[in-house]
Amino acid sequence: MTAVARRAFRASAAIVLLAAVWETLPRLGAVNPVFLPPLTEVLTAWYDLLRTGQLLDHTQASLLRSLTGFALAIATAIPLGLLIGWYRPLAGFLNPVLELFRNTAALALLPVFVLILGLGETSKVAIILYACSWPILLNTIAGVRNVDPLLVKSARSMGLNAARLFQKVILPAAVPTVFTGIRLAGAYSILVLIAAEMVGAKAGLGYLINYAQLNFRVTDMYAAIITISVLGLLFNLSLVRLERRFSTWRTT
Amino acid sequence: MKIQFRDVGKEFPVRDSDHTFPALSGVTLDVREGEFLTLVGPSGCGKSTLLDLLSGLTEPTSGEILIDGAPVEGPGLDRGIVFQQYALLPWRTALANVEFGLEAKGVPRTERRELARHYLDLVGLRDFEARYPHELSGGMRQRVAIARSLAFDPDILLMDEPFAALDAQTRESLQEELLRIWEATGKTVVFITHGIDEAVYLGQRVAVMSAGPGRIRTVLDVSFDSREGDLRADPRFGEYRHEIWTLLREEAIPVG
């Protein structure tokens, strides 16, 4: 075996094993194939969904919500976090509230969002925006506040004013921590999306999962679940890539 | 006189109390133009506080500090500081780190690059300009930090135990190099250390500090007939060393 093949094997061994178990257990009758059909049947159903274009429609609807909420969260939480982190008294004042909200599960507020914003797209994007904002906000605040004080001292000794200090030292130093928050938010955006789509949606992968289950189209349900986990995986992978590009220096 | 401390005192508030802690008291010290002065003292004697005051990052509680006859008002690029922990920006290459002070000074981009290269060359890191700090050894990082402080051409170089974190061999070679750079550039250097050998080896004069509160105890003139060969083996070196050691030791004995 070549080195590449060996690495590929090692990386996928567990997945292949899982697939094999999924395929054989229902066939052997160890689990009820009605509730857990063999993997090949699920994949056939997935292909059918893809062919008829249904899968694409639902995925598009989901991604649109997810990415809108995620992008809005980045656009609002980063500036807000920089502001709060920079003004220490403000951070001290807001900290108890931040702790409270941080420890409240976002989905607990879903009914509130629905109540206020209705069942449409607004409430779905809003709950994703809300859930994604926290990791970004908290990490940005931490990033700004935990900048090595010696770097600040050194820059101040060279006579840098507050604005230049922020631009040349605080901001670049905070980038890796902010990115950790963005990566977490990426995972949240998919997580919360599915739950939001199970309530009063007419499209989307969460809707598809729920709808298939209600109509006892079990293979379709699993097909949608697989789609969402692959989607989440790819999203996370691209964010990790991006993160690495922006923080090559943080390897001390 | 380049730098004058006139009866300088510094007190810090003690947390949760109305008392203050005197870090420095009645410090009077003159540093001559172009001089290499080392400041040696036990830990906690206020060496670094003295340097913070001189750099303008904090203000004295009493007395005054003059540079070229004018009182220190805040930080400025007429003084360059070299810290023990280098204080390099980890996201910048060696070259970009050296450029940092030049950006603060407002030097145009092309000139900046040229100057930074020149000073990296001066500290022997010409081939390492594209490296990030984490890719450099401790000694190399400190060279970059020294190049950065030299690049914006301050009159005064303030060094806060810059070689304390380095191994003995690297330290000695950097000490030698620092003397060479000092001779080449003619800067006034105030060098803080807790190492007696280092103070004697580098300083034209050694200011010995005592603690509780920090004061200048004595200022010793150090001169050798020749600095050729192994200076540390010179009998005069041993005498200076012993004299300072005795002063610091008396200090360490509790007064009661």
Coordinates of C-alpha atoms in Angstrom, one line a residue:
Chain A
M1 CA 0.0 0.0 0.0
T2 CA 1.3 3.5 -0.8
A3 CA 1.5 6.1 1.9
V4 CA -1.5 8.0 0.4
A5 CA -3.7 4.9 0.2
R6 CA -2.7 4.1 3.8
R7 CA -3.6 7.5 5.0
A8 CA -6.9 7.4 3.1
F9 CA -7.7 4.1 4.7
R10 CA -6.9 5.2 8.2
A11 CA -9.0 8.3 7.8
S12 CA -12.0 6.5 6.5
A13 CA -11.8 3.1 8.4
A14 CA -14.2 4.1 11.1
I15 CA -16.7 5.5 8.6
V16 CA -16.6 2.4 6.4
L17 CA -17.1 0.3 9.5
L18 CA -20.1 2.4 10.6
A19 CA -21.6 2.0 7.1
A20 CA -21.0 -1.7 7.2
V21 CA -22.8 -2.0 10.5
W22 CA -25.7 0.1 9.3
E23 CA -26.0 -2.1 6.2
T24 CA -25.8 -5.5 7.9
L25 CA -27.7 -5.1 11.2
P26 CA -31.1 -4.4 9.5
R27 CA -30.5 -7.2 7.0
L28 CA -29.7 -9.7 9.7
G29 CA -32.8 -8.6 11.5
A30 CA -30.8 -7.5 14.6
V31 CA -32.8 -4.2 14.3
N32 CA -36.2 -3.6 12.8
P33 CA -35.5 -2.6 9.1
V34 CA -38.8 -0.7 9.1
F35 CA -37.3 1.9 11.5
L36 CA -33.7 1.5 10.4
P37 CA -33.5 0.5 6.7
P38 CA -30.2 -0.7 5.4
L39 CA -27.8 2.0 4.2
T40 CA -28.1 1.1 0.5
E41 CA -31.9 1.6 0.6
V42 CA -31.3 5.0 2.2
L43 CA -28.8 5.9 -0.4
T44 CA -31.2 4.9 -3.2
A45 CA -33.8 7.1 -1.7
W46 CA -31.3 9.9 -1.5
Y47 CA -30.5 9.5 -5.2
D48 CA -34.2 9.6 -6.0
L49 CA -34.6 12.8 -4.1
L50 CA -31.6 14.3 -5.9
R51 CA -32.9 13.2 -9.3
T52 CA -36.4 14.7 -8.8
G53 CA -34.8 18.0 -7.7
Q54 CA -36.5 17.9 -4.3
L55 CA -33.2 17.6 -2.4
L56 CA -31.7 20.6 -4.1
D57 CA -34.8 22.7 -3.4
H58 CA -34.8 21.8 0.3
T59 CA -31.0 22.2 0.6
Q60 CA -31.2 25.6 -1.0
A61 CA -33.9 26.8 1.3
S62 CA -31.9 25.6 4.3
L63 CA -28.6 27.1 3.2
L64 CA -30.2 30.4 2.4
R65 CA -31.6 30.7 6.0
S66 CA -28.5 29.3 7.6
L67 CA -26.0 31.6 5.7
T68 CA -28.2 34.7 6.0
G69 CA -28.4 34.3 9.8
F70 CA -24.7 33.4 10.0
A71 CA -23.6 36.4 7.9
L72 CA -25.8 38.8 9.8
A73 CA -24.4 37.4 13.1
I74 CA -20.8 38.1 11.8
A75 CA -21.8 41.5 10.7
T76 CA -23.3 42.5 14.0
A77 CA -21.5 40.5 16.7
I78 CA -17.9 41.3 15.6
P79 CA -18.3 45.1 15.8
L80 CA -20.3 44.9 19.0
G81 CA -17.8 42.5 20.5
L82 CA -14.9 44.9 19.6
L83 CA -16.7 47.8 21.2
I84 CA -17.5 45.9 24.4
G85 CA -14.1 44.4 24.7
W86 CA -12.4 47.8 24.1
Y87 CA -14.4 49.7 26.7
R88 CA -13.6 47.8 29.9
P89 CA -16.3 49.5 32.0
L90 CA -18.9 48.5 29.4
A91 CA -17.7 44.9 29.5
G92 CA -17.9 44.8 33.3
F93 CA -21.4 46.3 33.2
L94 CA -22.8 43.9 30.6
N95 CA -21.0 40.8 31.8
P96 CA -23.8 39.4 34.0
V97 CA -26.4 39.8 31.2
L98 CA -24.0 38.2 28.7
E99 CA -23.5 35.2 31.1
L100 CA -27.2 34.9 31.5
F101 CA -27.9 34.8 27.8
R102 CA -24.9 32.6 27.1
N103 CA -26.3 30.0 29.4
T104 CA -29.8 30.1 28.0
A105 CA -30.3 27.5 25.2
A106 CA -31.1 29.4 22.0
L107 CA -33.9 27.0 21.2
A108 CA -35.6 27.7 24.4
L109 CA -36.3 31.1 22.9
L110 CA -37.7 29.7 19.6
P111 CA -41.3 30.0 20.7
V112 CA -40.7 33.6 21.7
F113 CA -39.3 34.3 18.3
V114 CA -42.3 32.7 16.6
L115 CA -44.6 34.6 18.9
I116 CA -43.1 37.9 18.0
L117 CA -42.0 37.4 14.4
G118 CA -44.5 34.8 13.2
L119 CA -43.9 31.5 11.5
G120 CA -42.2 32.8 8.4
E121 CA -38.7 33.3 7.3
T122 CA -38.0 36.2 9.6
S123 CA -38.3 34.2 12.8
K124 CA -36.1 31.4 11.3
V125 CA -33.3 33.7 10.2
A126 CA -33.7 35.6 13.5
I127 CA -33.2 32.6 15.7
I128 CA -30.1 31.5 13.7
L129 CA -28.8 35.1 13.9
Y130 CA -29.4 35.0 17.6
A131 CA -27.7 31.6 18.2
C132 CA -24.7 32.4 16.0
S133 CA -24.2 35.8 17.6
W134 CA -23.2 34.5 21.1
P135 CA -20.1 32.5 20.3
I136 CA -18.9 35.3 18.0
L137 CA -19.7 38.1 20.4
L138 CA -18.1 36.3 23.4
N139 CA -15.0 35.2 21.6
T140 CA -14.5 38.7 20.1
I141 CA -14.8 40.3 23.6
A142 CA -12.3 37.7 25.0
G143 CA -10.0 38.2 22.0
V144 CA -9.8 41.9 22.6
R145 CA -9.5 41.7 26.3
N146 CA -6.8 39.0 26.3
V147 CA -4.3 40.7 24.1
D148 CA -0.8 40.3 25.6
P149 CA -0.4 43.4 27.8
L150 CA 3.3 43.5 27.0
L151 CA 2.4 44.1 23.3
V152 CA 0.1 46.9 24.3
K153 CA 2.8 48.4 26.6
S154 CA 5.4 48.1 23.9
A155 CA 3.2 49.8 21.3
R156 CA 2.2 52.6 23.8
S157 CA 5.9 53.2 24.6
M158 CA 6.3 54.0 20.9
G159 CA 3.7 56.7 21.2
L160 CA 0.9 55.0 19.3
N161 CA -2.5 56.6 20.0
A162 CA -5.6 54.6 20.9
A163 CA -6.9 54.3 17.3
R164 CA -3.6 53.1 15.9
L165 CA -3.1 50.8 18.9
F166 CA -6.4 49.2 18.1
Q167 CA -5.7 48.9 14.4
K168 CA -2.2 47.6 14.6
V169 CA -2.1 45.5 17.8
I170 CA -5.5 44.7 19.3
L171 CA -7.3 43.8 16.1
P172 CA -4.7 41.5 14.6
A173 CA -4.1 39.9 18.0
A174 CA -7.8 39.1 18.4
V175 CA -8.3 37.6 14.9
P176 CA -7.6 33.9 15.9
T177 CA -10.0 34.1 18.9
V178 CA -12.7 35.7 16.8
F179 CA -12.3 33.0 14.2
T180 CA -12.8 30.3 16.9
G181 CA -16.1 32.0 17.6
I182 CA -17.0 32.1 13.9
R183 CA -16.3 28.4 13.5
L184 CA -18.5 27.6 16.5
A185 CA -21.2 29.8 15.1
G186 CA -21.0 27.8 11.8
A187 CA -21.9 24.7 13.7
Y188 CA -24.7 26.5 15.6
S189 CA -26.2 27.8 12.3
I190 CA -26.9 24.3 11.1
L191 CA -27.9 23.0 14.5
V192 CA -30.5 25.6 15.1
L193 CA -31.6 25.7 11.5
I194 CA -33.0 22.1 11.6
A195 CA -34.9 22.7 14.8
A196 CA -36.4 26.0 13.4
E197 CA -37.4 24.2 10.2
M198 CA -39.3 21.6 12.1
V199 CA -41.7 24.4 13.2
G200 CA -44.1 25.7 10.6
A201 CA -41.8 25.5 7.6
K202 CA -42.8 24.5 4.0
A203 CA -39.3 23.8 2.8
G204 CA -35.8 23.0 4.1
L205 CA -34.0 19.9 5.2
G206 CA -35.4 20.1 8.7
Y207 CA -38.9 20.2 7.2
L208 CA -38.0 17.3 5.0
I209 CA -36.9 15.2 7.9
N210 CA -40.0 16.0 9.9
Y211 CA -42.3 15.6 7.0
A212 CA -40.8 12.2 5.9
Q213 CA -41.1 10.9 9.4
L214 CA -44.8 12.0 9.7
N215 CA -45.6 10.3 6.4
F216 CA -43.6 7.2 7.3
R217 CA -41.1 7.7 4.5
V218 CA -38.3 6.4 6.7
T219 CA -35.7 6.1 3.9
D220 CA -36.3 9.8 2.9
M221 CA -35.9 10.8 6.5
Y222 CA -32.5 9.2 6.8
A223 CA -31.5 10.6 3.4
A224 CA -32.2 14.1 4.6
I225 CA -30.4 13.4 7.9
I226 CA -27.3 12.3 6.0
T227 CA -27.5 15.4 3.8
I228 CA -27.6 17.7 6.8
S229 CA -24.6 16.0 8.5
V230 CA -22.5 16.1 5.3
L231 CA -23.5 19.8 4.9
G232 CA -22.5 20.5 8.5
L233 CA -19.2 18.7 8.0
L234 CA -18.3 20.6 4.8
F235 CA -19.3 23.9 6.3
N236 CA -17.0 23.3 9.3
L237 CA -14.2 22.0 7.1
S238 CA -14.2 25.2 5.0
L239 CA -14.3 27.4 8.2
V240 CA -11.3 25.5 9.7
R241 CA -9.4 26.0 6.4
L242 CA -10.2 29.7 6.5
E243 CA -9.3 29.9 10.2
R244 CA -5.9 28.3 9.6
R245 CA -5.1 30.8 6.8
F246 CA -5.7 33.7 9.2
S247 CA -3.8 32.4 12.1
T248 CA -0.7 30.7 10.9
W249 CA 1.3 32.6 13.4
R250 CA -0.5 31.2 16.4
T251 CA 1.7 28.1 16.7
T252 CA 3.9 29.1 19.6
Chain B
M1 CA 23.4 65.6 31.0
K2 CA 21.2 63.4 28.9
I3 CA 18.9 62.1 31.6
Q4 CA 18.4 63.5 35.1
F5 CA 16.4 62.0 37.9
R6 CA 15.7 64.6 40.5
D7 CA 14.5 63.3 43.9
V8 CA 12.1 60.9 42.1
G9 CA 9.6 59.0 44.2
K10 CA 6.8 56.6 43.1
E11 CA 4.1 55.2 45.2
F12 CA 1.5 52.7 44.2
P13 CA -2.0 52.4 45.8
V14 CA -2.4 49.2 47.8
R15 CA -5.6 47.4 46.9
D16 CA -8.5 47.5 49.4
S17 CA -6.7 50.0 51.6
D18 CA -5.9 53.7 52.0
H19 CA -2.2 53.0 52.2
T20 CA 0.3 53.4 49.5
F21 CA 3.3 51.3 48.7
P22 CA 6.5 53.3 48.1
A23 CA 8.3 51.6 45.2
L24 CA 10.9 54.3 44.7
S25 CA 12.0 57.1 47.0
G26 CA 14.5 60.0 46.6
V27 CA 16.1 58.7 43.4
T28 CA 18.6 61.1 42.0
L29 CA 20.7 60.0 39.1
D30 CA 22.4 61.5 36.1
V31 CA 23.1 59.7 32.9
R32 CA 25.6 61.3 30.5
E33 CA 25.1 61.7 26.8
G34 CA 26.3 58.5 24.9
E35 CA 26.9 56.7 28.2
F36 CA 26.3 53.0 28.9
L37 CA 24.8 52.9 32.3
T38 CA 23.8 49.6 34.0
L39 CA 21.4 49.5 36.9
V40 CA 21.8 46.5 39.2
G41 CA 19.7 45.6 42.2
P42 CA 17.8 42.9 44.0
S43 CA 14.4 41.9 42.6
G44 CA 11.7 44.2 43.9
C45 CA 13.9 47.2 44.2
G46 CA 12.0 49.2 41.7
K47 CA 14.3 48.8 38.7
S48 CA 11.5 48.3 36.3
T49 CA 9.4 51.1 37.9
L50 CA 12.3 53.4 37.2
L51 CA 12.3 52.4 33.6
D52 CA 8.5 52.8 33.2
L53 CA 8.9 56.3 34.6
L54 CA 11.7 57.1 32.2
S55 CA 9.7 55.7 29.2
G56 CA 6.8 57.9 30.2
L57 CA 4.3 55.1 30.6
T58 CA 3.8 56.2 34.3
E59 CA 4.3 59.4 36.1
P60 CA 6.4 59.9 39.3
T61 CA 4.6 60.7 42.5
S62 CA 7.3 63.2 43.4
G63 CA 10.4 64.7 41.9
E64 CA 11.0 65.1 38.2
I65 CA 12.7 63.3 35.3
L66 CA 14.4 65.4 32.6
I67 CA 15.7 64.4 29.2
D68 CA 17.9 67.0 27.6
G69 CA 16.7 69.4 30.3
A70 CA 13.0 69.0 29.5
P71 CA 10.6 67.0 31.7
V72 CA 9.4 63.7 30.4
E73 CA 5.8 64.0 29.3
G74 CA 4.5 60.7 28.1
P75 CA 6.1 58.1 25.8
G76 CA 8.0 59.0 22.7
L77 CA 10.2 57.8 19.9
D78 CA 13.2 59.5 21.4
R79 CA 13.4 56.5 23.7
G80 CA 13.4 52.8 22.5
I81 CA 12.6 50.0 25.0
V82 CA 13.8 46.5 24.8
F83 CA 11.8 44.1 27.0
Q84 CA 12.9 40.8 28.6
Q85 CA 10.0 39.0 26.8
Y86 CA 10.8 40.6 23.4
A87 CA 7.3 42.0 22.9
L88 CA 7.4 41.1 19.2
L89 CA 4.1 41.0 17.3
P90 CA 3.6 37.3 16.6
W91 CA 1.6 37.9 13.4
R92 CA 4.4 39.9 11.8
T93 CA 7.6 38.7 10.2
A94 CA 11.0 39.7 11.6
L95 CA 11.2 42.5 9.0
A96 CA 7.7 43.7 9.6
N97 CA 8.3 43.8 13.3
V98 CA 11.3 46.0 12.8
E99 CA 9.2 48.2 10.6
F100 CA 6.6 48.6 13.4
G101 CA 8.4 51.5 15.1
L102 CA 9.0 53.1 11.8
E103 CA 5.3 53.0 11.0
A104 CA 4.7 54.7 14.4
K105 CA 7.2 57.4 13.3
G106 CA 5.5 57.9 10.0
V107 CA 8.4 56.9 7.8
P108 CA 7.3 56.2 4.1
R109 CA 6.9 52.6 3.1
T110 CA 9.9 52.1 0.8
E111 CA 12.3 53.9 3.1
R112 CA 10.8 51.8 6.0
R113 CA 11.7 48.5 4.3
E114 CA 15.2 49.7 3.5
L115 CA 15.8 50.9 7.1
A116 CA 14.4 47.7 8.6
R117 CA 16.7 45.6 6.4
H118 CA 19.7 47.7 7.4
Y119 CA 19.0 47.1 11.1
L120 CA 18.2 43.4 10.7
D121 CA 21.6 43.2 9.0
L122 CA 23.2 45.1 11.9
V123 CA 22.0 42.4 14.4
G124 CA 23.1 39.6 12.0
L125 CA 19.6 38.5 10.9
R126 CA 19.8 39.4 7.2
D127 CA 18.7 35.9 6.2
F128 CA 15.8 35.7 8.6
E129 CA 13.7 38.6 7.6
A130 CA 10.8 36.5 6.4
R131 CA 10.6 34.4 9.6
Y132 CA 7.8 34.8 12.2
P133 CA 8.8 35.2 15.8
H134 CA 7.8 31.6 16.7
E135 CA 10.2 30.4 14.1
L136 CA 13.1 32.1 15.7
S137 CA 15.2 31.2 18.8
G138 CA 15.0 33.3 22.0
G139 CA 18.3 35.0 21.1
M140 CA 17.2 35.8 17.6
R141 CA 13.9 37.2 18.8
Q142 CA 15.8 39.5 21.1
R143 CA 18.0 40.6 18.2
V144 CA 14.9 41.5 16.2
A145 CA 13.6 43.5 19.2
I146 CA 16.9 45.3 19.5
A147 CA 16.8 46.0 15.7
R148 CA 13.3 47.3 16.1
S149 CA 14.3 49.7 18.8
L150 CA 17.3 50.9 16.9
A151 CA 15.5 51.3 13.6
F152 CA 13.4 54.3 14.6
D153 CA 16.6 55.9 15.8
P154 CA 15.9 56.9 19.4
D155 CA 18.6 58.9 21.4
I156 CA 18.2 56.6 24.3
L157 CA 17.9 52.8 24.5
L158 CA 16.2 51.5 27.6
M159 CA 16.7 47.8 28.2
D160 CA 14.8 45.9 30.9
E161 CA 16.8 42.7 31.7
P162 CA 16.8 41.9 28.0
F163 CA 19.1 38.9 28.2
A164 CA 17.7 37.3 31.4
A165 CA 15.6 34.7 29.6
L166 CA 18.5 33.5 27.4
D167 CA 21.0 30.7 28.0
A168 CA 24.5 31.7 29.1
Q169 CA 26.2 31.4 25.8
T170 CA 23.6 33.3 23.8
R171 CA 23.7 35.9 26.5
E172 CA 27.4 36.5 26.3
S173 CA 27.4 36.7 22.5
L174 CA 24.5 39.2 22.7
Q175 CA 26.3 41.3 25.3
E176 CA 29.3 41.5 23.1
E177 CA 27.2 42.5 20.2
L178 CA 25.3 45.1 22.1
L179 CA 28.6 46.8 23.1
R180 CA 29.6 46.7 19.4
I181 CA 26.3 48.3 18.4
W182 CA 26.5 50.9 21.1
E183 CA 30.0 51.9 20.0
A184 CA 28.8 52.1 16.4
T185 CA 25.6 54.1 17.1
G186 CA 26.6 56.2 20.0
K187 CA 23.2 55.8 21.8
T188 CA 22.8 56.5 25.5
V189 CA 21.9 53.1 27.0
V190 CA 20.2 52.5 30.4
F191 CA 20.4 48.8 31.0
I192 CA 18.6 47.1 33.8
T193 CA 19.9 43.7 35.2
H194 CA 20.0 41.7 38.3
G195 CA 23.2 40.0 37.2
I196 CA 26.3 41.6 38.7
D197 CA 28.6 40.1 36.0
E198 CA 26.4 41.5 33.3
A199 CA 26.3 45.0 35.0
V200 CA 30.1 45.1 35.3
Y201 CA 30.8 43.7 31.8
L202 CA 28.5 46.1 30.0
G203 CA 28.4 49.3 32.0
Q204 CA 30.8 52.3 31.9
R205 CA 29.1 53.1 35.2
V206 CA 27.1 50.8 37.4
A207 CA 24.3 52.2 39.5
V208 CA 23.6 49.9 42.5
M209 CA 20.1 50.0 43.8
S210 CA 18.7 49.0 47.2
A211 CA 15.1 47.9 48.0
G212 CA 12.3 48.9 50.3
P213 CA 11.8 51.6 49.0
G214 CA 14.0 51.5 45.9
R215 CA 16.9 54.0 45.9
I216 CA 20.2 54.5 44.2
R217 CA 22.8 53.3 46.7
T218 CA 26.0 54.0 44.8
V219 CA 27.2 54.7 41.3
L220 CA 30.4 53.0 40.5
D221 CA 32.8 54.0 37.7
V222 CA 34.0 50.9 35.8
S223 CA 37.0 51.1 33.6
F224 CA 39.6 48.6 32.4
D225 CA 43.0 49.2 31.0
S226 CA 42.1 46.9 28.1
R227 CA 38.9 45.1 27.1
E228 CA 40.9 42.6 24.9
G229 CA 40.6 38.9 25.6
D230 CA 38.6 37.4 28.4
L231 CA 37.5 40.5 30.3
R232 CA 35.7 38.4 33.0
A233 CA 39.1 36.9 34.0
D234 CA 40.7 40.4 34.6
P235 CA 41.4 40.9 38.3
R236 CA 39.8 44.3 38.1
F237 CA 36.6 42.6 36.9
G238 CA 36.7 40.5 40.1
E239 CA 37.2 43.5 42.3
Y240 CA 34.2 45.4 40.8
R241 CA 32.2 42.3 41.0
H242 CA 33.0 41.8 44.7
E243 CA 32.4 45.4 45.6
I244 CA 28.9 45.3 44.1
W245 CA 28.3 41.9 45.6
T246 CA 29.2 43.2 49.0
L247 CA 26.9 46.2 48.6
L248 CA 24.0 44.0 47.6
R249 CA 24.7 41.6 50.3
E250 CA 24.6 44.2 53.1
E251 CA 21.3 45.1 51.6
A252 CA 20.0 41.6 51.9
I253 CA 20.7 41.5 55.7
P254 CA 17.5 42.5 57.5
V255 CA 17.8 45.8 59.3
G256 CA 15.6 44.7 62.2

